XYZ file of C-alpha atoms in Angstrom:
114
model
C 0.000 0.000 0.000
C 1.217 3.472 -0.872
C 0.403 6.624 1.040
C 1.353 10.160 0.089
C 1.004 13.018 2.562
C 1.510 16.602 1.419
C 2.377 19.540 3.622
C 3.594 23.103 3.313
C 0.650 24.808 1.679
C -0.863 28.020 2.933
C -1.613 31.648 2.220
C 1.163 33.752 0.711
C 1.345 37.169 -0.886
C 2.198 37.578 -4.562
C 5.947 37.337 -5.025
C 6.325 35.119 -2.002
C 7.610 31.574 -1.683
C 6.413 28.244 -0.369
C 7.989 24.824 -0.135
C 5.710 21.838 -0.460
C 6.725 18.438 0.829
C 5.286 15.019 0.081
C 6.175 12.162 2.391
C 5.608 8.752 0.880
C 5.229 5.479 2.693
C 4.697 1.898 1.666
C 6.033 0.225 -1.451
C 7.872 3.187 -2.924
C 10.564 2.461 -5.480
C 12.957 5.196 -6.440
C 12.961 4.200 -10.115
C 9.442 5.494 -10.612
C 8.497 9.053 -11.416
C 7.012 11.353 -8.820
C 5.356 14.645 -9.480
C 3.265 17.590 -8.413
C -0.060 18.448 -9.981
C -2.546 21.178 -9.181
C -6.226 21.872 -9.618
C -7.734 25.318 -9.457
C -11.466 25.860 -8.896
C -13.417 25.087 -12.049
C -10.376 23.774 -13.876
C -8.938 20.386 -14.677
C -6.016 18.967 -12.780
C -2.755 19.817 -14.495
C 0.829 18.736 -14.130
C 3.205 21.200 -12.511
C 6.459 19.272 -12.401
C 7.753 15.704 -12.469
C 10.995 14.063 -11.491
C 12.300 10.649 -12.466
C 14.155 8.293 -10.204
C 17.377 9.447 -11.844
C 16.538 13.066 -11.108
C 15.447 14.168 -14.570
C 12.886 16.945 -14.275
C 10.097 18.350 -16.400
C 8.090 21.491 -15.760
C 4.919 23.028 -17.049
C 5.593 26.256 -18.896
C 3.890 28.153 -16.082
C 6.361 26.712 -13.568
C 9.602 27.067 -15.480
C 12.043 29.458 -13.844
C 9.976 29.780 -10.665
C 9.437 26.262 -9.306
C 11.967 23.554 -8.516
C 11.113 19.920 -7.915
C 13.477 17.640 -6.033
C 13.389 14.295 -4.288
C 15.181 12.511 -1.510
C 14.890 8.811 -2.258
C 16.295 7.788 1.106
C 13.541 9.752 2.853
C 10.892 8.843 0.232
C 10.084 12.529 -0.016
C 9.534 14.865 -2.933
C 9.611 18.635 -2.676
C 8.348 21.573 -4.677
C 10.033 24.893 -4.053
C 7.821 27.657 -5.395
C 9.186 31.167 -5.765
C 7.702 34.380 -7.129
C 4.215 33.045 -6.617
C 1.354 34.586 -8.565
C -2.391 34.674 -7.891
C -2.887 32.241 -10.769
C -0.849 29.668 -8.832
C -3.733 29.395 -6.380
C -4.877 25.782 -6.386
C -4.895 22.531 -4.497
C -1.530 20.882 -5.073
C -1.343 17.099 -5.252
C 1.595 14.770 -4.943
C 1.701 11.850 -7.349
C 3.598 8.587 -7.600
C 3.790 6.643 -10.844
C 1.749 8.928 -13.012
C -1.932 9.493 -13.621
C -2.839 5.832 -13.027
C -0.737 5.711 -9.887
C -1.158 7.093 -6.419
C -2.276 10.505 -5.161
C -2.053 12.435 -1.959
C -4.985 14.260 -0.394
C -3.762 17.648 -1.582
C -2.631 20.841 0.079
C -4.148 24.254 -0.554
C -1.969 27.048 -1.871
C -3.526 30.497 -1.947
C -1.668 33.457 -3.402
C -3.386 36.689 -2.489
C -2.679 40.117 -1.090
């Protein structure tokens, strides 16, 4: 059984920063991709960033240059450092293991507002 628990969300002003963490437990294998997705009200869930077991990263265009995804395989944890946050980054952020057909966390709310 796999469990993913996100933390680190909250309310931040535009231009601010947040660091999301996702602690995984259970049968987690470092070879598989992990990622962060988000869903804003009234919109579909979208990928923000992914990272392979080897550390190769991919970012949505909206995240490039502002967000950084990383993982610590020993701790079974994936992070998302978000800088220069914008109101349009407001969403529930979800941790994912093994892609869309894989496992999801419960989500953490990120609100960017003055």
